Amino acid sequence: MIGIGNDHAAVELKNEIVAYFKENNIEYIDFGCGEGEVCDYPDEAKLVCDSVVSGDCDKAILICGTGVGISIAANKIKGIRAACCSDTFSAKYTRLHNDANALCIGARVVGEGLALELVNVFLNTEFEGGRHQRRVDLITKLEK
Ligand code: RB5
């Protein structure tokens, strides 16, 4: 189950990603802002990330104008490793090496085609574990 959330700057891109989920039979919960609403990205980050921490969702896709604000907010939540990506190499390696559980995208930064590639790579790349687990554990230690 994928949790998706967005603020008012990212409604259109959210709708495009939701369409991609539907086409690919990916189960999702849309926590995001709808057309004509104004939503604050920290609130959106919390809603979606809480669902990941509780186990209701496996991963989060978070979108705001830059992707940066929502990633800063998401990374305040214990158990969340959020990566703001605008290239597929980073989206792939943040799964392989960081076991990132939230992908943040800037709707004013990347176009629809790249955004869907980012989501696809992020959702289909498994954490490598091994030596990277120790480093992820060190990140978790920073939360204490
Ligand atoms: C909202 O206008 C905008 O500030 C927000 O979407 C985001 O870009 C913040 O990082």
CSV table of N, CA and C and ligand atoms in Angstrom, one decimal:
chain,number,residue,atom,x,y,z
A,1,MET,N,0.8,-1.2,0.0
A,1,MET,CA,0.0,0.0,0.0
A,1,MET,C,0.9,1.3,0.0
A,2,ILE,N,0.6,2.2,-0.9
A,2,ILE,CA,1.4,3.4,-1.0
A,2,ILE,C,0.5,4.6,-0.5
A,3,GLY,N,1.1,5.4,0.3
A,3,GLY,CA,0.4,6.6,0.8
A,3,GLY,C,0.9,7.8,-0.1
A,4,ILE,N,0.0,8.5,-0.6
A,4,ILE,CA,0.4,9.7,-1.4
A,4,ILE,C,-0.2,11.0,-0.8
A,5,GLY,N,0.6,12.0,-0.8
A,5,GLY,CA,0.2,13.3,-0.2
A,5,GLY,C,0.8,14.4,-1.0
A,6,ASN,N,0.1,15.6,-1.0
A,6,ASN,CA,0.5,16.7,-1.7
A,6,ASN,C,-0.1,18.0,-1.1
A,7,ASP,N,0.6,19.1,-1.4
A,7,ASP,CA,-0.1,20.4,-1.1
A,7,ASP,C,-0.7,21.0,-2.3
A,8,HIS,N,-1.2,22.2,-2.2
A,8,HIS,CA,-1.9,22.8,-3.3
A,8,HIS,C,-1.0,23.0,-4.6
A,9,ALA,N,0.3,23.1,-4.4
A,9,ALA,CA,1.2,23.3,-5.6
A,9,ALA,C,1.3,22.0,-6.4
A,10,ALA,N,0.8,20.9,-5.9
A,10,ALA,CA,1.1,19.6,-6.6
A,10,ALA,C,-0.2,18.8,-6.9
A,11,VAL,N,-1.3,19.4,-7.0
A,11,VAL,CA,-2.6,18.6,-7.2
A,11,VAL,C,-2.5,17.9,-8.5
A,12,GLU,N,-2.1,18.7,-9.6
A,12,GLU,CA,-2.1,18.1,-10.9
A,12,GLU,C,-1.2,16.9,-11.0
A,13,LEU,N,0.1,17.1,-10.5
A,13,LEU,CA,1.0,16.0,-10.5
A,13,LEU,C,0.5,14.8,-9.7
A,14,LYS,N,-0.1,15.1,-8.5
A,14,LYS,CA,-0.6,14.0,-7.7
A,14,LYS,C,-1.7,13.2,-8.5
A,15,ASN,N,-2.5,13.9,-9.3
A,15,ASN,CA,-3.6,13.2,-10.1
A,15,ASN,C,-2.9,12.4,-11.1
A,16,GLU,N,-1.8,12.8,-11.7
A,16,GLU,CA,-1.1,12.0,-12.7
A,16,GLU,C,-0.5,10.8,-12.1
A,17,ILE,N,0.0,10.9,-10.9
A,17,ILE,CA,0.6,9.7,-10.2
A,17,ILE,C,-0.5,8.7,-9.8
A,18,VAL,N,-1.6,9.3,-9.4
A,18,VAL,CA,-2.7,8.4,-9.0
A,18,VAL,C,-3.2,7.6,-10.2
A,19,ALA,N,-3.3,8.3,-11.4
A,19,ALA,CA,-3.7,7.6,-12.6
A,19,ALA,C,-2.7,6.5,-12.9
A,20,TYR,N,-1.4,6.7,-12.7
A,20,TYR,CA,-0.4,5.7,-12.9
A,20,TYR,C,-0.6,4.5,-12.0
A,21,PHE,N,-0.9,4.8,-10.7
A,21,PHE,CA,-1.2,3.8,-9.7
A,21,PHE,C,-2.4,2.9,-10.2
A,22,LYS,N,-3.4,3.6,-10.7
A,22,LYS,CA,-4.6,2.8,-11.2
A,22,LYS,C,-4.3,2.0,-12.4
A,23,GLU,N,-3.5,2.5,-13.3
A,23,GLU,CA,-3.1,1.8,-14.5
A,23,GLU,C,-2.3,0.5,-14.2
A,24,ASN,N,-1.5,0.7,-13.1
A,24,ASN,CA,-0.6,-0.4,-12.8
A,24,ASN,C,-1.1,-1.3,-11.6
A,25,ASN,N,-2.3,-1.1,-11.2
A,25,ASN,CA,-2.9,-1.9,-10.1
A,25,ASN,C,-2.1,-1.7,-8.8
A,26,ILE,N,-1.6,-0.6,-8.6
A,26,ILE,CA,-0.9,-0.3,-7.3
A,26,ILE,C,-1.9,0.3,-6.3
A,27,GLU,N,-2.0,-0.4,-5.2
A,27,GLU,CA,-2.9,0.1,-4.1
A,27,GLU,C,-2.4,1.3,-3.5
A,28,TYR,N,-3.3,2.3,-3.2
A,28,TYR,CA,-2.8,3.5,-2.7
A,28,TYR,C,-3.9,4.2,-1.8
A,29,ILE,N,-3.4,5.0,-0.9
A,29,ILE,CA,-4.3,5.9,-0.2
A,29,ILE,C,-3.9,7.3,-0.5
A,30,ASP,N,-4.9,8.1,-0.9
A,30,ASP,CA,-4.6,9.5,-1.3
A,30,ASP,C,-5.0,10.4,-0.1
A,31,PHE,N,-3.9,10.9,0.6
A,31,PHE,CA,-4.1,11.8,1.8
A,31,PHE,C,-4.1,13.2,1.3
A,32,GLY,N,-3.9,13.5,0.1
A,32,GLY,CA,-3.5,14.8,-0.4
A,32,GLY,C,-4.6,15.8,-0.6
A,33,CYS,N,-4.1,17.0,-0.9
A,33,CYS,CA,-4.9,18.2,-1.1
A,33,CYS,C,-5.7,18.0,-2.5
A,34,GLY,N,-6.9,18.4,-2.5
A,34,GLY,CA,-7.7,18.3,-3.7
A,34,GLY,C,-7.7,19.7,-4.5
A,35,GLU,N,-8.3,19.6,-5.6
A,35,GLU,CA,-8.4,20.8,-6.5
A,35,GLU,C,-9.2,21.9,-5.7
A,36,GLY,N,-8.6,23.1,-5.7
A,36,GLY,CA,-9.3,24.3,-5.1
A,36,GLY,C,-9.0,24.4,-3.6
A,37,GLU,N,-8.3,23.4,-3.0
A,37,GLU,CA,-8.0,23.5,-1.6
A,37,GLU,C,-6.6,24.1,-1.4
A,38,VAL,N,-6.4,24.6,-0.2
A,38,VAL,CA,-5.1,25.1,0.2
A,38,VAL,C,-4.6,24.2,1.4
A,39,CYS,N,-3.5,23.5,1.2
A,39,CYS,CA,-3.0,22.6,2.3
A,39,CYS,C,-1.5,22.9,2.6
A,40,ASP,N,-1.2,22.8,3.8
A,40,ASP,CA,0.2,23.1,4.2
A,40,ASP,C,1.0,21.8,4.1
A,41,TYR,N,2.2,21.9,3.5
A,41,TYR,CA,3.0,20.6,3.3
A,41,TYR,C,3.4,19.9,4.5
A,42,PRO,N,3.7,20.6,5.7
A,42,PRO,CA,4.0,19.8,6.9
A,42,PRO,C,2.9,18.9,7.4
A,43,ASP,N,1.6,19.5,7.2
A,43,ASP,CA,0.5,18.7,7.6
A,43,ASP,C,0.3,17.4,6.7
A,44,GLU,N,0.6,17.6,5.4
A,44,GLU,CA,0.5,16.5,4.5
A,44,GLU,C,1.6,15.5,4.8
A,45,ALA,N,2.8,16.0,5.0
A,45,ALA,CA,3.9,15.1,5.4
A,45,ALA,C,3.5,14.2,6.6
A,46,LYS,N,2.9,14.8,7.6
A,46,LYS,CA,2.6,14.1,8.8
A,46,LYS,C,1.5,13.0,8.6
A,47,LEU,N,0.5,13.4,7.8
A,47,LEU,CA,-0.6,12.5,7.6
A,47,LEU,C,-0.1,11.2,6.9
A,48,VAL,N,0.7,11.4,5.8
A,48,VAL,CA,1.2,10.3,5.0
A,48,VAL,C,2.2,9.5,5.8
A,49,CYS,N,3.2,10.2,6.4
A,49,CYS,CA,4.2,9.5,7.1
A,49,CYS,C,3.7,8.7,8.3
A,50,ASP,N,2.7,9.2,9.0
A,50,ASP,CA,2.2,8.5,10.1
A,50,ASP,C,1.6,7.1,9.6
A,51,SER,N,1.1,7.1,8.4
A,51,SER,CA,0.5,5.9,7.9
A,51,SER,C,1.6,4.9,7.6
A,52,VAL,N,2.8,5.4,7.3
A,52,VAL,CA,4.0,4.5,7.0
A,52,VAL,C,4.5,4.0,8.3
A,53,VAL,N,4.6,4.9,9.3
A,53,VAL,CA,5.2,4.4,10.6
A,53,VAL,C,4.2,3.4,11.3
A,54,SER,N,2.9,3.6,11.1
A,54,SER,CA,1.9,2.7,11.7
A,54,SER,C,1.9,1.3,11.0
A,55,GLY,N,2.4,1.3,9.7
A,55,GLY,CA,2.4,0.1,8.9
A,55,GLY,C,1.2,0.0,8.0
A,56,ASP,N,0.3,1.0,8.0
A,56,ASP,CA,-0.9,1.0,7.1
A,56,ASP,C,-0.4,1.1,5.7
A,57,CYS,N,0.7,1.9,5.5
A,57,CYS,CA,1.3,2.0,4.2
A,57,CYS,C,2.7,1.6,4.2
A,58,ASP,N,3.2,1.1,3.1
A,58,ASP,CA,4.6,0.6,3.0
A,58,ASP,C,5.6,1.8,2.7
A,59,LYS,N,5.1,2.7,1.8
A,59,LYS,CA,6.0,3.8,1.4
A,59,LYS,C,5.1,5.0,1.2
A,60,ALA,N,5.8,6.1,1.2
A,60,ALA,CA,5.1,7.4,0.9
A,60,ALA,C,5.6,8.1,-0.3
A,61,ILE,N,4.7,8.7,-1.1
A,61,ILE,CA,5.1,9.6,-2.2
A,61,ILE,C,4.6,11.0,-1.7
A,62,LEU,N,5.5,11.9,-1.6
A,62,LEU,CA,5.1,13.2,-1.1
A,62,LEU,C,5.5,14.3,-2.1
A,63,ILE,N,4.5,15.2,-2.4
A,63,ILE,CA,4.8,16.2,-3.5
A,63,ILE,C,4.4,17.6,-3.0
A,64,CYS,N,5.3,18.5,-3.2
A,64,CYS,CA,4.9,19.9,-3.0
A,64,CYS,C,5.6,20.7,-4.2
A,65,GLY,N,5.7,22.0,-4.1
A,65,GLY,CA,6.2,22.7,-5.2
A,65,GLY,C,7.6,22.3,-5.5
A,66,THR,N,8.5,22.3,-4.5
A,66,THR,CA,9.9,22.0,-4.7
A,66,THR,C,10.3,20.5,-4.4
A,67,GLY,N,9.4,19.9,-3.5
A,67,GLY,CA,9.7,18.6,-2.9
A,67,GLY,C,10.6,18.8,-1.7
A,68,VAL,N,11.2,20.0,-1.5
A,68,VAL,CA,12.1,20.2,-0.4
A,68,VAL,C,11.4,20.4,0.9
A,69,GLY,N,10.4,21.3,0.9
A,69,GLY,CA,9.7,21.5,2.2
A,69,GLY,C,9.1,20.3,2.8
A,70,ILE,N,8.4,19.5,1.9
A,70,ILE,CA,7.7,18.3,2.4
A,70,ILE,C,8.8,17.3,2.8
A,71,SER,N,10.0,17.3,2.2
A,71,SER,CA,11.0,16.3,2.7
A,71,SER,C,11.6,16.7,4.0
A,72,ILE,N,11.8,18.0,4.2
A,72,ILE,CA,12.3,18.5,5.5
A,72,ILE,C,11.3,18.1,6.6
A,73,ALA,N,10.0,18.3,6.4
A,73,ALA,CA,8.9,18.0,7.3
A,73,ALA,C,8.9,16.4,7.6
A,74,ALA,N,9.0,15.7,6.5
A,74,ALA,CA,8.9,14.2,6.6
A,74,ALA,C,10.0,13.6,7.4
A,75,ASN,N,11.2,14.2,7.2
A,75,ASN,CA,12.4,13.7,8.0
A,75,ASN,C,12.4,14.1,9.4
A,76,LYS,N,11.4,14.8,9.9
A,76,LYS,CA,11.3,15.1,11.3
A,76,LYS,C,10.6,14.0,12.0
A,77,ILE,N,9.9,13.1,11.2
A,77,ILE,CA,9.1,12.1,11.8
A,77,ILE,C,9.9,10.8,12.0
A,78,LYS,N,9.9,10.3,13.2
A,78,LYS,CA,10.7,9.1,13.6
A,78,LYS,C,10.3,7.9,12.7
A,79,GLY,N,11.3,7.3,12.1
A,79,GLY,CA,11.1,6.1,11.3
A,79,GLY,C,11.0,6.5,9.8
A,80,ILE,N,11.0,7.8,9.5
A,80,ILE,CA,10.9,8.1,8.1
A,80,ILE,C,12.3,8.5,7.5
A,81,ARG,N,12.6,8.0,6.4
A,81,ARG,CA,13.8,8.3,5.7
A,81,ARG,C,13.3,8.8,4.3
A,82,ALA,N,13.2,10.2,4.2
A,82,ALA,CA,12.6,10.8,3.0
A,82,ALA,C,13.7,11.3,2.1
A,83,ALA,N,13.6,11.1,0.8
A,83,ALA,CA,14.6,11.6,-0.1
A,83,ALA,C,13.9,12.4,-1.2
A,84,CYS,N,14.4,13.6,-1.4
A,84,CYS,CA,13.8,14.5,-2.4
A,84,CYS,C,14.7,14.3,-3.7
A,85,CYS,N,14.1,13.8,-4.7
A,85,CYS,CA,14.8,13.3,-5.9
A,85,CYS,C,14.2,14.0,-7.2
A,86,SER,N,15.2,14.4,-8.0
A,86,SER,CA,14.7,14.8,-9.4
A,86,SER,C,15.6,14.1,-10.4
A,87,ASP,N,16.2,13.0,-10.0
A,87,ASP,CA,16.9,12.2,-11.0
A,87,ASP,C,16.8,10.7,-10.6
A,88,THR,N,16.7,9.9,-11.6
A,88,THR,CA,16.4,8.5,-11.3
A,88,THR,C,17.6,7.7,-10.6
A,89,PHE,N,18.8,8.2,-10.8
A,89,PHE,CA,19.9,7.6,-10.1
A,89,PHE,C,19.7,7.7,-8.6
A,90,SER,N,19.4,8.9,-8.2
A,90,SER,CA,19.2,9.1,-6.7
A,90,SER,C,18.0,8.4,-6.2
A,91,ALA,N,16.9,8.3,-7.0
A,91,ALA,CA,15.7,7.6,-6.6
A,91,ALA,C,16.0,6.1,-6.4
A,92,LYS,N,16.9,5.6,-7.3
A,92,LYS,CA,17.3,4.2,-7.2
A,92,LYS,C,18.2,3.9,-6.0
A,93,TYR,N,19.2,4.8,-5.9
A,93,TYR,CA,20.2,4.5,-4.8
A,93,TYR,C,19.7,4.9,-3.4
A,94,THR,N,18.7,5.7,-3.3
A,94,THR,CA,18.2,6.0,-2.0
A,94,THR,C,17.4,4.8,-1.5
A,95,ARG,N,16.9,4.0,-2.4
A,95,ARG,CA,16.3,2.7,-2.0
A,95,ARG,C,17.4,1.7,-1.7
A,96,LEU,N,18.3,1.5,-2.6
A,96,LEU,CA,19.4,0.5,-2.5
A,96,LEU,C,20.2,0.7,-1.2
A,97,HIS,N,20.6,2.0,-0.9
A,97,HIS,CA,21.6,2.2,0.1
A,97,HIS,C,21.0,2.8,1.4
A,98,ASN,N,19.9,3.6,1.2
A,98,ASN,CA,19.3,4.3,2.4
A,98,ASN,C,18.0,3.7,2.9
A,99,ASP,N,17.5,2.7,2.2
A,99,ASP,CA,16.2,2.1,2.5
A,99,ASP,C,15.2,3.3,2.7
A,100,ALA,N,15.2,4.3,1.8
A,100,ALA,CA,14.3,5.4,2.0
A,100,ALA,C,12.9,4.9,1.9
A,101,ASN,N,12.0,5.4,2.7
A,101,ASN,CA,10.6,5.0,2.7
A,101,ASN,C,9.7,6.1,2.3
A,102,ALA,N,10.2,7.2,1.9
A,102,ALA,CA,9.4,8.3,1.4
A,102,ALA,C,10.2,9.0,0.2
A,103,LEU,N,9.5,9.1,-0.9
A,103,LEU,CA,10.0,9.8,-2.1
A,103,LEU,C,9.3,11.1,-2.2
A,104,CYS,N,10.1,12.2,-2.2
A,104,CYS,CA,9.6,13.5,-2.3
A,104,CYS,C,9.9,14.1,-3.7
A,105,ILE,N,8.9,14.7,-4.3
A,105,ILE,CA,9.1,15.2,-5.7
A,105,ILE,C,8.6,16.7,-5.7
A,106,GLY,N,9.3,17.5,-6.5
A,106,GLY,CA,8.9,18.9,-6.7
A,106,GLY,C,8.0,19.0,-8.0
A,107,ALA,N,6.8,19.3,-7.8
A,107,ALA,CA,5.9,19.4,-8.9
A,107,ALA,C,6.2,20.6,-9.8
A,108,ARG,N,7.0,21.6,-9.2
A,108,ARG,CA,7.4,22.8,-10.0
A,108,ARG,C,8.8,22.6,-10.6
A,109,VAL,N,9.4,21.4,-10.3
A,109,VAL,CA,10.8,21.1,-10.7
A,109,VAL,C,10.8,20.1,-11.8
A,110,VAL,N,10.1,19.0,-11.7
A,110,VAL,CA,10.1,17.9,-12.7
A,110,VAL,C,8.8,17.8,-13.4
A,111,GLY,N,8.9,17.4,-14.7
A,111,GLY,CA,7.6,17.2,-15.5
A,111,GLY,C,7.0,15.8,-15.1
A,112,GLU,N,5.8,15.6,-15.7
A,112,GLU,CA,5.1,14.4,-15.4
A,112,GLU,C,5.9,13.1,-15.8
A,113,GLY,N,6.5,13.1,-17.0
A,113,GLY,CA,7.2,11.9,-17.4
A,113,GLY,C,8.3,11.5,-16.5
A,114,LEU,N,9.1,12.5,-16.0
A,114,LEU,CA,10.2,12.2,-15.1
A,114,LEU,C,9.7,11.8,-13.7
A,115,ALA,N,8.6,12.5,-13.3
A,115,ALA,CA,8.0,12.1,-12.0
A,115,ALA,C,7.6,10.7,-12.0
A,116,LEU,N,6.9,10.2,-13.1
A,116,LEU,CA,6.5,8.8,-13.1
A,116,LEU,C,7.6,7.8,-13.1
A,117,GLU,N,8.7,8.2,-13.8
A,117,GLU,CA,9.9,7.4,-13.8
A,117,GLU,C,10.5,7.3,-12.3
A,118,LEU,N,10.5,8.4,-11.7
A,118,LEU,CA,11.0,8.5,-10.3
A,118,LEU,C,10.2,7.5,-9.4
A,119,VAL,N,8.9,7.6,-9.5
A,119,VAL,CA,8.0,6.8,-8.7
A,119,VAL,C,8.2,5.3,-9.1
A,120,ASN,N,8.3,5.0,-10.3
A,120,ASN,CA,8.5,3.6,-10.8
A,120,ASN,C,9.8,3.0,-10.2
A,121,VAL,N,10.9,3.8,-10.4
A,121,VAL,CA,12.2,3.3,-9.9
A,121,VAL,C,12.2,3.1,-8.4
A,122,PHE,N,11.6,4.1,-7.7
A,122,PHE,CA,11.6,4.1,-6.2
A,122,PHE,C,10.8,2.9,-5.7
A,123,LEU,N,9.6,2.6,-6.3
A,123,LEU,CA,8.8,1.6,-5.8
A,123,LEU,C,9.3,0.2,-6.2
A,124,ASN,N,10.1,0.1,-7.2
A,124,ASN,CA,10.6,-1.2,-7.7
A,124,ASN,C,12.0,-1.5,-7.4
A,125,THR,N,12.6,-0.8,-6.5
A,125,THR,CA,14.0,-1.1,-6.1
A,125,THR,C,14.0,-1.5,-4.7
A,126,GLU,N,14.7,-2.7,-4.4
A,126,GLU,CA,14.7,-3.2,-3.0
A,126,GLU,C,16.0,-2.7,-2.4
A,127,PHE,N,15.9,-2.5,-1.1
A,127,PHE,CA,17.1,-2.2,-0.2
A,127,PHE,C,18.1,-3.3,-0.3
A,128,GLU,N,19.4,-2.9,-0.4
A,128,GLU,CA,20.5,-3.9,-0.6
A,128,GLU,C,20.8,-4.6,0.7
A,129,GLY,N,20.6,-3.9,1.8
A,129,GLY,CA,21.0,-4.4,3.1
A,129,GLY,C,22.5,-4.5,3.3
A,130,GLY,N,23.0,-5.6,3.9
A,130,GLY,CA,24.4,-5.7,4.1
A,130,GLY,C,25.1,-4.6,4.8
A,131,ARG,N,26.2,-4.0,4.3
A,131,ARG,CA,26.9,-2.9,4.9
A,131,ARG,C,26.0,-1.7,5.1
A,132,HIS,N,25.0,-1.6,4.2
A,132,HIS,CA,24.1,-0.4,4.3
A,132,HIS,C,23.2,-0.4,5.5
A,133,GLN,N,22.9,-1.6,6.0
A,133,GLN,CA,22.0,-1.7,7.1
A,133,GLN,C,22.6,-1.0,8.3
A,134,ARG,N,23.9,-1.2,8.5
A,134,ARG,CA,24.6,-0.6,9.6
A,134,ARG,C,24.4,0.9,9.6
A,135,ARG,N,24.5,1.5,8.4
A,135,ARG,CA,24.4,2.9,8.2
A,135,ARG,C,23.0,3.4,8.5
A,136,VAL,N,22.0,2.6,8.0
A,136,VAL,CA,20.6,3.0,8.2
A,136,VAL,C,20.4,2.9,9.8
A,137,ASP,N,21.0,1.9,10.4
A,137,ASP,CA,20.8,1.8,11.9
A,137,ASP,C,21.4,3.1,12.6
A,138,LEU,N,22.5,3.5,12.0
A,138,LEU,CA,23.1,4.8,12.6
A,138,LEU,C,22.2,6.0,12.4
A,139,ILE,N,21.5,6.0,11.3
A,139,ILE,CA,20.5,7.1,11.1
A,139,ILE,C,19.4,7.0,12.1
A,140,THR,N,19.0,5.8,12.3
A,140,THR,CA,17.9,5.6,13.3
A,140,THR,C,18.4,6.0,14.7
A,141,LYS,N,19.7,5.8,15.0
A,141,LYS,CA,20.2,6.2,16.3
A,141,LYS,C,20.2,7.7,16.5
A,142,LEU,N,20.3,8.4,15.4
A,142,LEU,CA,20.2,9.9,15.5
A,142,LEU,C,18.8,10.4,15.9
A,143,GLU,N,17.8,9.5,15.8
A,143,GLU,CA,16.5,9.9,16.2
A,143,GLU,C,16.3,10.0,17.7
A,144,LYS,N,17.3,9.3,18.5
A,144,LYS,CA,17.1,9.2,19.9
A,144,LYS,C,17.7,10.4,20.7
B,1,RB5,C1,3.8,26.3,-1.6
B,1,RB5,O1,3.5,27.5,-2.3
B,1,RB5,C2,5.2,26.0,-1.7
B,1,RB5,O2,5.9,26.8,-0.8
B,1,RB5,C3,5.4,24.5,-1.3
B,1,RB5,O3,4.7,23.7,-2.2
B,1,RB5,C4,6.8,24.0,-1.4
B,1,RB5,O4,7.5,24.3,-2.6
B,1,RB5,C5,7.7,24.1,-0.2
B,1,RB5,O5,8.8,23.6,-0.1
